[in-house]
Amino acid sequence: MPYLQALFYFRSMTEKILILDFGSQYTQLIARAVREANVYCEIIPFHKRFDFTPELKGIILSGSPFSVNDEQAPNPDIASILDQLPVLGVCYGAQLTAKQFGGLVQKSNKREYGRANMHIIQNDTLLEGVGDMSQVWMSHSDSIKELPSNFTILANTDSIPVAAFKRNSNEGNALYGLQFHPEVYHSLEGKKILQNFLTKICGCNCDFTPAHFVEDTVSALKQQIGDRKVIMALSGGVDSTVAATLISRAIGKNLFGIFVDNGVLRKNEFQQVLETYKQLDLNVKGVDAREHFYTKLAGKTDPEEKRKIIGNCFIEIFDQEAQKVEGIEMLGQGTIYPDVIESVSVHGPSVTIKSHHNVGGLPETMKLGLVEPLRFLFKDEVRKVGLELGIPYELLYRHPFPGPGLAIRILGEVTEEKVQLLQEADAIYTELLKKSGLYEKVWQAGTILLPVKSVGVMGDERTYEYTVALRAVTSTDGMTADWAHLPYEFLAQVSNDIINQVKGINRVVYDISSKPPATIEWE
C-alpha cells in the first residue's frame, strides 16, 4: 500500500511560501508567524530541490549558526531563485544575499544579541506601517559592512549600518534582507514586516484558515481513502482526537478507533474520553488493559525501561485489537508538523536526552498505508482546527500529558496502589488550578509521587506516608520552561487538601526548577 498524505490535495490548491532552513533555532518561529498571517508555508532544508509550482508565491531564507564566511557554510544560488520568485533573507539569509551579490560581510567589532532599535532611513513597502525606532531582536556575530552597488539600505541601528535592505530594480522579483529576526516576539513589529512581504510583495491572499483547511482536507480524505477501512490508535490527546475527527468526517464508521486504558491515565480519564468520542460520533472501542500493563511494569524502576515497556505493551494490545477488524488497509496517525521538521533536520537528529514522551512506532508488519491529516500543522493550528470541528475546548486546551502517563510521574516501581494515590492527588491539584483561574496561565502542571516516605502527625497518630511534588511551568513551546510562580495561598490550599483527602500522602513540596537544566517531567 503506498504511503498517503491527506494534505497533498489541499496543498495543491492553496498559495504557499517556502522557508529554506539553514539550521536556525528560530526557523519554526518564521513558519508560525507566516501561518498566523493565514498563509500556508513549508520548511525545507536549504539543499533540498523544489519545483516552482504556480501556488508558490515567495521564498524566505532563514538564519543559521554558520558564518557566511565559513568554508562549509550553506550556499544555495539565490540569484536563480530570484529569477522565479520574491526573496526575503533573515539574518544569515540576509548576509548570504549581500555576499552573493557582491557585498562585504565580516565579523562585527562586537557581537550583537538582544534588543535594538531600528531607525528607518528610507520608506519602503516592506516597512510600511512600521514605526521609526521600532524594537527588533538581533542575534549575530557577523555584519554587512558593504552592500552590493545596486542595493539600498532601508534601516540601521546604533550598532550596525545595515539592519534592512533591498535590491534596486524596476524589473524582476523583489529581493529584501533583514539583519534582525522579525519572527520572534521581541521584534515588536516584526510580524507586520512579514505580513507586508507576504501580502504586498508576494501577493498572498491570506486564505489559509481553519474552515478552509477542514473543508479541503475532508475532501482530500474522501478522495484518497475511498471506501477503504482505517484503523487508528487514540490517546485522548489533542492531535489524535482532531485527526480522527477529520478522518471520521470523511469516511464515517469506516474509521475504527482503539483507545487503550494502560492503567496510568489521569483519574476517570478513560470514561471521560470515551464519552467525548461518543459525542463526536467517533467509532471508538475502549480496551481495559490495566492489569496487563501493571504486570509488565512490576519490579521495574528504570525510567527508560518503563517507557519502553509501556510502548511495547501498547503496540501489543493495539495489534491484537486490529486483528479483530477485517479488511483494514490504512492506519491513521496524529503526526504534526514539528515531528516532520525534526525528522528532516538540516544537521541531522539532535542528541537523544530520553525517549519521546509520546508512544509511537506501530509494527511495520501491519503494512498499512498511512493517513496523516495534521502532518503540516503546528500545535496551535491543530487546536484551531479542533474548535472548527466542534471538539470541546476543555479537551483541546488541556495541558500536555506524556504518552507513558503517570508511570513517569511515579518515581520508581509503578503499582496500582501508587497510581490510585497519584490520580487522587493530581485530580485535586488540577481542579484547584481551574477553580483559581490558574490552569490556563501555566503551560503544564502535574503531580509527581516520590519514592520517599516521611514521618507525619495526624491527630494523635504518627504517620509514615508518601511525599508528592507539585510541578507547574510556564512556556511557549515546551523547549524551555520556567517554574510557575503560583501564589503561596494557593499552594497552601493544595497541600492541605491533598494531605487531608488522600490517605497515604502526608507531605507536599513544590518544584522550582526551570528547563534547562531540569526537564519538565521528572523521568
Short mmCIF file of C-alpha atoms in Angstrom, two decimals:
data_model
loop_
_atom_site.label_atom_id
_atom_site.label_comp_id
_atom_site.label_asym_id
_atom_site.label_seq_id
_atom_site.Cartn_x
_atom_site.Cartn_y
_atom_site.Cartn_z
CA MET A 1 0.00 0.00 0.00
CA PRO A 2 1.56 3.35 -0.97
CA TYR A 3 2.23 5.99 1.64
CA LEU A 4 -0.62 8.51 1.68
CA GLN A 5 -0.76 12.06 3.00
CA ALA A 6 -4.18 13.62 3.20
CA LEU A 7 -2.84 17.09 2.54
CA PHE A 8 -1.44 16.51 -0.95
CA TYR A 9 -4.74 17.57 -2.49
CA PHE A 10 -5.15 20.50 -0.11
CA ARG A 11 -1.60 21.73 -0.65
CA SER A 12 -2.08 21.80 -4.41
CA MET A 13 -4.99 24.21 -4.08
CA THR A 14 -3.56 26.95 -1.86
CA GLU A 15 -0.86 29.59 -2.16
CA LYS A 16 2.39 28.72 -0.47
CA ILE A 17 5.61 30.22 0.90
CA LEU A 18 8.77 28.13 1.20
CA ILE A 19 11.24 28.70 4.01
CA LEU A 20 14.74 27.45 3.25
CA ASP A 21 16.21 26.24 6.53
CA PHE A 22 19.90 26.89 7.19
CA GLY A 23 19.70 25.39 10.70
CA SER A 24 18.47 28.35 12.74
CA GLN A 25 16.83 27.77 16.12
CA TYR A 26 14.17 30.27 15.02
CA THR A 27 13.13 28.70 11.71
CA GLN A 28 9.94 27.19 13.12
CA LEU A 29 9.03 30.61 14.50
CA ILE A 30 9.21 32.07 10.99
CA ALA A 31 6.79 29.40 9.81
CA ARG A 32 4.45 30.02 12.71
CA ALA A 33 4.44 33.76 12.01
CA VAL A 34 3.63 33.13 8.34
CA ARG A 35 0.83 30.74 9.29
CA GLU A 36 -0.55 33.32 11.75
CA ALA A 37 -0.93 35.63 8.76
CA ASN A 38 -3.17 32.90 7.24
CA VAL A 39 -0.61 31.97 4.59
CA TYR A 40 0.39 28.33 4.15
CA CYS A 41 4.13 27.66 4.29
CA GLU A 42 6.56 24.78 4.49
CA ILE A 43 10.10 24.46 5.84
CA ILE A 44 12.60 22.52 3.73
CA PRO A 45 16.37 22.02 4.14
CA PHE A 46 18.31 24.55 2.06
CA HIS A 47 19.85 21.78 -0.06
CA LYS A 48 16.56 20.10 -0.99
CA ARG A 49 15.38 20.62 -4.57
CA PHE A 50 11.89 22.03 -5.10
CA ASP A 51 9.65 22.88 -8.02
CA PHE A 52 8.49 26.40 -8.84
CA THR A 53 4.82 25.43 -8.97
CA PRO A 54 2.10 28.05 -9.60
CA GLU A 55 0.93 28.16 -5.98
CA LEU A 56 4.45 29.06 -4.74
CA LYS A 57 4.46 32.81 -4.05
CA GLY A 58 7.77 33.56 -2.35
CA ILE A 59 10.90 32.31 -0.58
CA ILE A 60 12.21 33.15 2.89
CA LEU A 61 15.85 32.39 3.75
CA SER A 62 16.31 31.53 7.45
CA GLY A 63 19.06 32.32 9.90
CA SER A 64 21.88 29.89 10.66
CA PRO A 65 24.52 29.05 13.28
CA PHE A 66 27.10 29.32 10.46
CA SER A 67 29.01 32.40 9.35
CA VAL A 68 28.65 33.09 5.62
CA ASN A 69 32.44 33.07 5.50
CA ASP A 70 32.77 29.54 6.90
CA GLU A 71 34.16 27.06 4.42
CA GLN A 72 31.23 24.67 4.96
CA ALA A 73 28.55 27.38 5.12
CA PRO A 74 25.26 26.72 3.27
CA ASN A 75 25.44 28.48 -0.09
CA PRO A 76 22.46 27.95 -2.42
CA ASP A 77 22.20 30.05 -5.59
CA ILE A 78 19.92 32.91 -4.55
CA ALA A 79 20.01 34.57 -7.98
CA SER A 80 18.42 31.52 -9.60
CA ILE A 81 15.63 31.57 -7.01
CA LEU A 82 15.13 35.29 -7.52
CA ASP A 83 14.60 34.70 -11.23
CA GLN A 84 11.39 32.92 -10.26
CA LEU A 85 10.09 34.47 -7.02
CA PRO A 86 10.43 37.30 -4.47
CA VAL A 87 13.00 36.56 -1.75
CA LEU A 88 13.36 37.70 1.86
CA GLY A 89 16.60 36.89 3.70
CA VAL A 90 16.57 36.84 7.50
CA CYS A 91 19.84 37.27 9.46
CA TYR A 92 22.16 34.67 7.84
CA GLY A 93 19.85 34.71 4.81
CA ALA A 94 20.35 38.47 4.51
CA GLN A 95 24.12 38.22 4.91
CA LEU A 96 24.35 35.43 2.33
CA THR A 97 22.29 37.51 -0.08
CA ALA A 98 24.56 40.51 0.34
CA LYS A 99 27.69 38.40 -0.11
CA GLN A 100 26.47 36.54 -3.20
CA PHE A 101 25.54 39.78 -4.97
CA GLY A 102 28.92 41.42 -4.33
CA GLY A 103 28.68 42.90 -0.82
CA LEU A 104 31.07 42.52 2.11
CA VAL A 105 30.23 40.55 5.25
CA GLN A 106 32.73 40.44 8.12
CA LYS A 107 32.93 39.74 11.81
CA SER A 108 31.43 42.56 13.84
CA ASN A 109 33.60 44.57 16.21
CA LYS A 110 31.24 43.27 18.86
CA ARG A 111 28.57 40.62 18.64
CA GLU A 112 25.03 41.94 18.75
CA TYR A 113 22.49 39.89 20.67
CA GLY A 114 19.20 41.10 22.09
CA ARG A 115 17.04 44.16 21.71
CA ALA A 116 17.91 47.05 19.40
CA ASN A 117 16.01 49.99 17.94
CA MET A 118 15.68 50.16 14.16
CA HIS A 119 15.98 53.57 12.55
CA ILE A 120 14.19 53.74 9.19
CA ILE A 121 16.33 55.53 6.62
CA GLN A 122 14.12 55.07 3.57
CA ASN A 123 10.41 54.32 3.43
CA ASP A 124 9.54 51.16 1.55
CA THR A 125 6.70 48.69 1.06
CA LEU A 126 8.38 46.16 3.33
CA LEU A 127 8.41 48.60 6.27
CA GLU A 128 5.04 50.18 5.58
CA GLY A 129 3.21 50.90 8.84
CA VAL A 130 6.31 50.21 10.97
CA GLY A 131 7.30 52.99 13.34
CA ASP A 132 10.74 54.58 13.39
CA MET A 133 12.95 53.28 16.21
CA SER A 134 10.82 50.15 16.49
CA GLN A 135 12.33 47.49 18.75
CA VAL A 136 13.87 44.50 16.93
CA TRP A 137 15.76 41.39 18.07
CA MET A 138 19.34 40.84 16.94
CA SER A 139 21.33 37.59 17.12
CA HIS A 140 24.51 37.69 15.03
CA SER A 141 28.29 37.96 15.20
CA ASP A 142 28.79 38.95 11.51
CA SER A 143 27.64 42.23 9.98
CA ILE A 144 27.10 43.50 6.46
CA LYS A 145 29.88 46.08 6.06
CA GLU A 146 29.15 46.97 2.43
CA LEU A 147 26.06 46.36 0.33
CA PRO A 148 26.27 45.48 -3.38
CA SER A 149 26.30 48.53 -5.65
CA ASN A 150 22.66 48.25 -6.73
CA PHE A 151 21.29 47.72 -3.19
CA THR A 152 19.79 50.32 -0.82
CA ILE A 153 19.87 50.50 2.99
CA LEU A 154 16.33 50.76 4.37
CA ALA A 155 17.18 50.83 8.09
CA ASN A 156 20.04 50.70 10.58
CA THR A 157 20.58 50.63 14.35
CA ASP A 158 23.02 52.38 16.65
CA SER A 159 25.33 49.37 16.41
CA ILE A 160 25.13 48.25 12.76
CA PRO A 161 24.95 50.17 9.50
CA VAL A 162 22.62 47.72 7.71
CA ALA A 163 19.56 46.41 9.55
CA ALA A 164 17.31 46.14 6.46
CA PHE A 165 17.98 46.48 2.72
CA LYS A 166 16.55 45.84 -0.72
CA ARG A 167 17.84 45.40 -4.26
CA ASN A 168 17.18 48.36 -6.56
CA SER A 169 15.34 47.11 -9.61
CA ASN A 170 12.27 48.10 -11.54
CA GLU A 171 12.34 44.74 -13.24
CA GLY A 172 12.27 41.19 -11.90
CA ASN A 173 11.30 40.00 -8.45
CA ALA A 174 11.81 41.87 -5.19
CA LEU A 175 14.79 41.00 -3.01
CA TYR A 176 14.97 42.05 0.65
CA GLY A 177 17.18 41.35 3.64
CA LEU A 178 16.70 41.80 7.40
CA GLN A 179 19.67 41.56 9.76
CA PHE A 180 17.29 41.07 12.72
CA HIS A 181 14.73 38.35 13.46
CA PRO A 182 11.19 39.59 12.71
CA GLU A 183 9.68 36.25 13.75
CA VAL A 184 10.44 36.49 17.50
CA TYR A 185 8.06 38.38 19.77
CA HIS A 186 10.86 40.72 20.94
CA SER A 187 10.70 42.31 17.46
CA LEU A 188 7.58 44.26 18.29
CA GLU A 189 6.51 44.98 14.70
CA GLY A 190 8.27 42.03 13.09
CA LYS A 191 5.05 40.26 12.15
CA LYS A 192 3.85 43.42 10.43
CA ILE A 193 7.03 43.35 8.32
CA LEU A 194 6.47 39.69 7.45
CA GLN A 195 2.85 40.41 6.57
CA ASN A 196 3.97 43.22 4.25
CA PHE A 197 6.27 40.76 2.49
CA LEU A 198 3.51 38.17 2.18
CA THR A 199 0.70 40.42 1.02
CA LYS A 200 2.22 43.48 -0.66
CA ILE A 201 5.29 41.85 -2.20
CA CYS A 202 4.30 38.20 -2.75
CA GLY A 203 0.62 38.94 -3.39
CA CYS A 204 -0.74 36.32 -0.97
CA ASN A 205 -4.48 36.31 -0.31
CA CYS A 206 -4.18 35.04 3.28
CA ASP A 207 -6.92 32.43 2.92
CA PHE A 208 -5.32 29.61 4.92
CA THR A 209 -7.97 29.42 7.66
CA PRO A 210 -9.21 26.56 9.88
CA ALA A 211 -12.52 26.45 7.98
CA HIS A 212 -10.69 26.31 4.65
CA PHE A 213 -8.41 23.60 5.96
CA VAL A 214 -11.27 21.43 7.25
CA GLU A 215 -13.25 21.68 4.02
CA ASP A 216 -10.32 20.89 1.74
CA THR A 217 -8.84 18.18 3.97
CA VAL A 218 -12.11 16.28 4.37
CA SER A 219 -12.50 16.42 0.58
CA ALA A 220 -8.93 15.14 0.18
CA LEU A 221 -9.52 12.29 2.62
CA LYS A 222 -12.65 11.17 0.80
CA GLN A 223 -10.75 11.11 -2.46
CA GLN A 224 -7.70 9.31 -1.14
CA ILE A 225 -9.30 6.77 1.20
CA GLY A 226 -12.40 5.95 -0.80
CA ASP A 227 -14.28 3.00 0.72
CA ARG A 228 -11.24 1.54 2.48
CA LYS A 229 -11.14 0.99 6.23
CA VAL A 230 -8.80 2.96 8.50
CA ILE A 231 -7.68 1.93 11.97
CA MET A 232 -6.29 4.42 14.45
CA ALA A 233 -4.89 4.39 18.00
CA LEU A 234 -6.40 7.19 20.07
CA SER A 235 -4.88 8.61 23.23
CA GLY A 236 -7.46 11.17 24.31
CA GLY A 237 -4.96 13.88 23.38
CA VAL A 238 -5.38 16.82 21.04
CA ASP A 239 -3.57 15.52 17.96
CA SER A 240 -5.13 12.06 17.74
CA THR A 241 -8.61 13.38 18.52
CA VAL A 242 -8.51 16.10 15.86
CA ALA A 243 -7.01 13.74 13.27
CA ALA A 244 -9.65 11.09 14.00
CA THR A 245 -12.46 13.63 13.76
CA LEU A 246 -11.25 14.79 10.34
CA ILE A 247 -10.98 11.22 9.07
CA SER A 248 -14.40 10.38 10.53
CA ARG A 249 -15.95 13.37 8.74
CA ALA A 250 -14.68 11.86 5.50
CA ILE A 251 -15.37 8.13 5.93
CA GLY A 252 -17.71 7.77 8.93
CA LYS A 253 -17.85 4.31 10.51
CA ASN A 254 -15.06 3.06 8.23
CA LEU A 255 -12.73 4.59 10.81
CA PHE A 256 -12.06 2.15 13.64
CA GLY A 257 -10.54 3.82 16.69
CA ILE A 258 -8.93 2.00 19.60
CA PHE A 259 -8.44 3.72 22.95
CA VAL A 260 -6.41 1.69 25.45
CA ASP A 261 -6.58 2.17 29.21
CA ASN A 262 -2.96 1.49 30.13
CA GLY A 263 -3.58 1.91 33.85
CA VAL A 264 -1.61 5.16 34.11
CA LEU A 265 -4.15 7.66 32.82
CA ARG A 266 -5.47 10.53 34.93
CA LYS A 267 -8.40 9.99 37.30
CA ASN A 268 -11.59 8.98 35.40
CA GLU A 269 -9.88 9.85 32.10
CA PHE A 270 -10.76 6.59 30.36
CA GLN A 271 -14.50 7.04 30.89
CA GLN A 272 -14.49 10.79 30.21
CA VAL A 273 -12.59 10.46 26.92
CA LEU A 274 -14.82 7.66 25.68
CA GLU A 275 -17.85 9.83 26.41
CA THR A 276 -16.31 12.70 24.43
CA TYR A 277 -15.65 10.37 21.49
CA LYS A 278 -19.28 9.26 21.65
CA GLN A 279 -20.43 12.90 21.50
CA LEU A 280 -18.18 13.43 18.46
CA ASP A 281 -19.77 10.35 16.83
CA LEU A 282 -16.41 8.60 16.54
CA ASN A 283 -16.37 4.84 16.13
CA VAL A 284 -14.03 4.02 19.04
CA LYS A 285 -13.54 0.88 21.09
CA GLY A 286 -12.26 1.24 24.64
CA VAL A 287 -9.91 -1.51 25.85
CA ASP A 288 -9.27 -2.02 29.56
CA ALA A 289 -5.69 -3.34 29.66
CA ARG A 290 -4.68 -2.07 33.08
CA GLU A 291 -3.77 -5.43 34.56
CA HIS A 292 -1.59 -6.31 31.57
CA PHE A 293 0.42 -3.08 31.95
CA TYR A 294 0.74 -3.43 35.75
CA THR A 295 2.04 -6.98 35.35
CA LYS A 296 4.69 -5.94 32.84
CA LEU A 297 5.74 -2.92 34.94
CA ALA A 298 6.09 -4.91 38.19
CA GLY A 299 9.54 -4.50 39.68
CA LYS A 300 10.72 -2.04 37.02
CA THR A 301 12.29 1.20 38.28
CA ASP A 302 14.45 2.50 35.41
CA PRO A 303 12.64 5.37 33.63
CA GLU A 304 13.74 4.37 30.15
CA GLU A 305 12.74 0.75 30.74
CA LYS A 306 9.30 1.84 31.96
CA ARG A 307 8.78 3.92 28.81
CA LYS A 308 9.76 1.05 26.55
CA ILE A 309 7.51 -1.41 28.40
CA ILE A 310 4.53 0.89 28.05
CA GLY A 311 5.28 1.49 24.37
CA ASN A 312 5.70 -2.21 23.65
CA CYS A 313 2.59 -3.17 25.62
CA PHE A 314 0.56 -0.60 23.75
CA ILE A 315 1.74 -1.93 20.40
CA GLU A 316 0.93 -5.47 21.51
CA ILE A 317 -2.62 -4.55 22.60
CA PHE A 318 -3.27 -2.41 19.55
CA ASP A 319 -2.07 -5.15 17.23
CA GLN A 320 -4.33 -7.70 18.93
CA GLU A 321 -7.36 -5.42 18.60
CA ALA A 322 -6.53 -4.53 14.99
CA GLN A 323 -6.53 -8.22 14.07
CA LYS A 324 -10.19 -8.40 15.14
CA VAL A 325 -11.25 -5.92 12.43
CA GLU A 326 -11.38 -7.42 8.95
CA GLY A 327 -10.31 -5.59 5.82
CA ILE A 328 -8.16 -2.85 7.40
CA GLU A 329 -5.92 -1.26 4.75
CA MET A 330 -4.87 2.06 6.27
CA LEU A 331 -3.53 3.48 9.53
CA GLY A 332 -4.49 6.93 10.82
CA GLN A 333 -1.99 8.91 12.86
CA GLY A 334 -1.89 12.31 14.57
CA THR A 335 1.58 13.31 13.29
CA ILE A 336 2.03 17.10 13.34
CA TYR A 337 4.47 19.39 11.54
CA PRO A 338 7.19 19.73 14.22
CA ASP A 339 7.60 15.93 14.09
CA VAL A 340 8.10 16.13 10.32
CA ILE A 341 10.56 19.02 10.54
CA GLU A 342 12.67 17.30 13.18
CA SER A 343 12.90 14.15 11.05
CA VAL A 344 14.48 16.10 8.16
CA SER A 345 16.78 18.36 10.17
CA VAL A 346 19.44 20.30 8.29
CA HIS A 347 22.13 18.92 10.59
CA GLY A 348 20.62 15.54 11.41
CA PRO A 349 18.82 14.45 14.60
CA SER A 350 19.78 16.08 17.86
CA VAL A 351 21.25 14.15 20.76
CA THR A 352 18.66 11.94 22.45
CA ILE A 353 18.11 13.10 26.03
CA LYS A 354 15.42 10.48 26.63
CA SER A 355 12.83 8.59 24.63
CA HIS A 356 9.98 10.78 23.40
CA HIS A 357 7.10 11.01 25.86
CA ASN A 358 4.55 10.01 23.21
CA VAL A 359 4.14 6.36 22.37
CA GLY A 360 4.78 5.60 18.72
CA GLY A 361 6.29 3.04 16.41
CA LEU A 362 3.44 0.75 15.45
CA PRO A 363 4.61 -2.56 13.96
CA GLU A 364 5.88 -2.46 10.40
CA THR A 365 4.39 -5.91 9.87
CA MET A 366 0.96 -4.29 9.70
CA LYS A 367 1.92 -2.95 6.24
CA LEU A 368 -0.78 -0.29 6.16
CA GLY A 369 -0.95 2.91 4.15
CA LEU A 370 -0.63 6.00 6.35
CA VAL A 371 -3.22 8.75 6.69
CA GLU A 372 -1.84 11.81 8.50
CA PRO A 373 -4.23 14.76 8.05
CA LEU A 374 -2.34 17.02 10.51
CA ARG A 375 1.09 16.38 9.05
CA PHE A 376 1.62 20.01 8.06
CA LEU A 377 0.03 21.78 11.05
CA PHE A 378 1.59 23.26 14.16
CA LYS A 379 0.06 22.50 17.56
CA ASP A 380 -1.75 25.82 17.85
CA GLU A 381 -3.23 25.29 14.38
CA VAL A 382 -4.40 21.80 15.36
CA ARG A 383 -6.31 23.34 18.26
CA LYS A 384 -7.94 25.92 15.99
CA VAL A 385 -8.98 23.19 13.57
CA GLY A 386 -10.36 21.24 16.53
CA LEU A 387 -12.54 24.18 17.54
CA GLU A 388 -13.77 24.44 13.95
CA LEU A 389 -14.73 20.74 14.16
CA GLY A 390 -16.69 21.29 17.38
CA ILE A 391 -14.31 19.41 19.68
CA PRO A 392 -14.74 20.59 23.32
CA TYR A 393 -12.45 23.43 24.36
CA GLU A 394 -11.54 21.59 27.58
CA LEU A 395 -10.02 18.72 25.62
CA LEU A 396 -8.22 20.88 23.09
CA TYR A 397 -6.62 23.21 25.61
CA ARG A 398 -5.80 20.89 28.45
CA HIS A 399 -2.18 20.61 29.48
CA PRO A 400 0.27 18.34 27.64
CA PHE A 401 0.36 14.83 29.08
CA PRO A 402 3.14 12.32 28.39
CA GLY A 403 2.38 9.14 26.45
CA PRO A 404 3.67 6.90 29.29
CA GLY A 405 1.26 8.81 31.52
CA LEU A 406 1.58 8.69 35.29
CA ALA A 407 4.20 5.95 35.00
CA ILE A 408 6.89 8.60 34.57
CA ARG A 409 5.36 10.71 37.34
CA ILE A 410 5.72 7.79 39.75
CA LEU A 411 9.42 7.61 40.54
CA GLY A 412 10.48 4.03 40.99
CA GLU A 413 8.21 0.99 40.63
CA VAL A 414 4.67 1.51 39.31
CA THR A 415 1.94 -0.27 41.25
CA GLU A 416 -1.83 0.01 41.17
CA GLU A 417 -1.81 1.42 44.71
CA LYS A 418 0.65 4.16 43.76
CA VAL A 419 -1.33 5.01 40.61
CA GLN A 420 -4.50 5.49 42.65
CA LEU A 421 -2.69 7.70 45.16
CA LEU A 422 -1.26 9.86 42.41
CA GLN A 423 -4.54 10.04 40.49
CA GLU A 424 -6.33 11.39 43.56
CA ALA A 425 -3.63 13.93 44.41
CA ASP A 426 -3.30 15.09 40.80
CA ALA A 427 -7.06 15.49 40.43
CA ILE A 428 -7.17 17.76 43.49
CA TYR A 429 -4.27 19.86 42.16
CA THR A 430 -5.77 20.19 38.68
CA GLU A 431 -9.25 21.05 39.92
CA LEU A 432 -7.91 23.76 42.24
CA LEU A 433 -5.85 25.23 39.39
CA LYS A 434 -9.03 25.53 37.34
CA LYS A 435 -11.14 26.95 40.18
CA SER A 436 -8.44 29.53 40.96
CA GLY A 437 -8.15 30.68 37.33
CA LEU A 438 -4.54 29.48 37.16
CA TYR A 439 -4.89 26.48 34.84
CA GLU A 440 -4.73 28.48 31.60
CA LYS A 441 -1.89 30.64 32.91
CA VAL A 442 0.57 27.74 33.05
CA TRP A 443 1.84 25.61 30.18
CA GLN A 444 1.81 22.33 32.05
CA ALA A 445 1.12 21.17 35.58
CA GLY A 446 1.25 17.78 37.22
CA THR A 447 1.90 15.88 40.41
CA ILE A 448 4.84 13.54 40.99
CA LEU A 449 4.80 10.71 43.52
CA LEU A 450 8.23 10.37 45.11
CA PRO A 451 9.73 7.08 46.30
CA VAL A 452 10.12 8.66 49.71
CA LYS A 453 8.16 8.21 52.92
CA SER A 454 8.43 10.55 55.85
CA VAL A 455 7.08 10.90 59.37
CA GLY A 456 3.98 12.97 59.96
CA VAL A 457 1.43 13.58 62.69
CA MET A 458 -2.32 13.48 62.14
CA GLY A 459 -4.34 13.99 65.31
CA ASP A 460 -2.65 11.94 67.97
CA GLU A 461 -1.30 9.44 65.48
CA ARG A 462 2.11 9.16 63.92
CA THR A 463 2.10 8.55 60.14
CA TYR A 464 4.73 7.28 57.78
CA GLU A 465 3.50 8.08 54.27
CA TYR A 466 4.47 9.23 50.77
CA THR A 467 5.56 12.65 49.54
CA VAL A 468 4.29 14.28 46.34
CA ALA A 469 5.89 17.12 44.40
CA LEU A 470 3.76 19.66 42.56
CA ARG A 471 5.10 20.82 39.18
CA ALA A 472 3.88 23.81 37.16
CA VAL A 473 5.78 25.60 34.39
CA THR A 474 5.28 28.47 32.01
CA SER A 475 6.44 28.07 28.41
CA THR A 476 5.54 28.82 24.81
CA ASP A 477 6.66 25.60 23.14
CA GLY A 478 7.97 23.26 25.84
CA MET A 479 11.56 23.58 24.58
CA THR A 480 12.42 25.84 27.50
CA ALA A 481 10.31 26.44 30.59
CA ASP A 482 10.33 28.44 33.82
CA TRP A 483 8.69 27.31 37.05
CA ALA A 484 5.34 28.99 37.56
CA HIS A 485 5.21 31.44 40.45
CA LEU A 486 1.96 30.17 41.93
CA PRO A 487 0.61 32.11 44.95
CA TYR A 488 1.62 30.81 48.37
CA GLU A 489 -2.02 30.80 49.49
CA PHE A 490 -2.93 28.56 46.56
CA LEU A 491 -0.07 26.13 47.23
CA ALA A 492 -1.06 26.00 50.90
CA GLN A 493 -4.62 25.07 49.95
CA VAL A 494 -3.45 22.35 47.54
CA SER A 495 -1.15 20.89 50.18
CA ASN A 496 -3.86 20.96 52.82
CA ASP A 497 -6.48 19.33 50.59
CA ILE A 498 -4.17 16.57 49.33
CA ILE A 499 -2.94 15.64 52.81
CA ASN A 500 -6.46 15.70 54.27
CA GLN A 501 -8.18 13.86 51.42
CA VAL A 502 -5.60 11.34 50.15
CA LYS A 503 -4.75 8.72 52.73
CA GLY A 504 -1.17 7.63 52.10
CA ILE A 505 0.30 11.10 51.45
CA ASN A 506 1.44 13.31 54.33
CA ARG A 507 3.84 15.77 52.70
CA VAL A 508 3.64 18.09 49.65
CA VAL A 509 6.56 20.02 48.09
CA TYR A 510 6.76 22.41 45.12
CA ASP A 511 9.34 22.09 42.32
CA ILE A 512 11.02 25.42 41.45
CA SER A 513 13.41 24.09 38.79
CA SER A 514 13.49 25.56 35.27
CA LYS A 515 14.22 23.85 31.94
CA PRO A 516 17.14 23.78 31.34
CA PRO A 517 18.85 22.50 33.43
CA ALA A 518 15.93 20.38 34.65
CA THR A 519 13.26 18.84 32.41
CA ILE A 520 9.52 19.42 32.75
CA GLU A 521 8.83 15.79 33.63
CA TRP A 522 10.87 14.15 36.37
CA GLU A 523 11.55 11.00 34.35
#
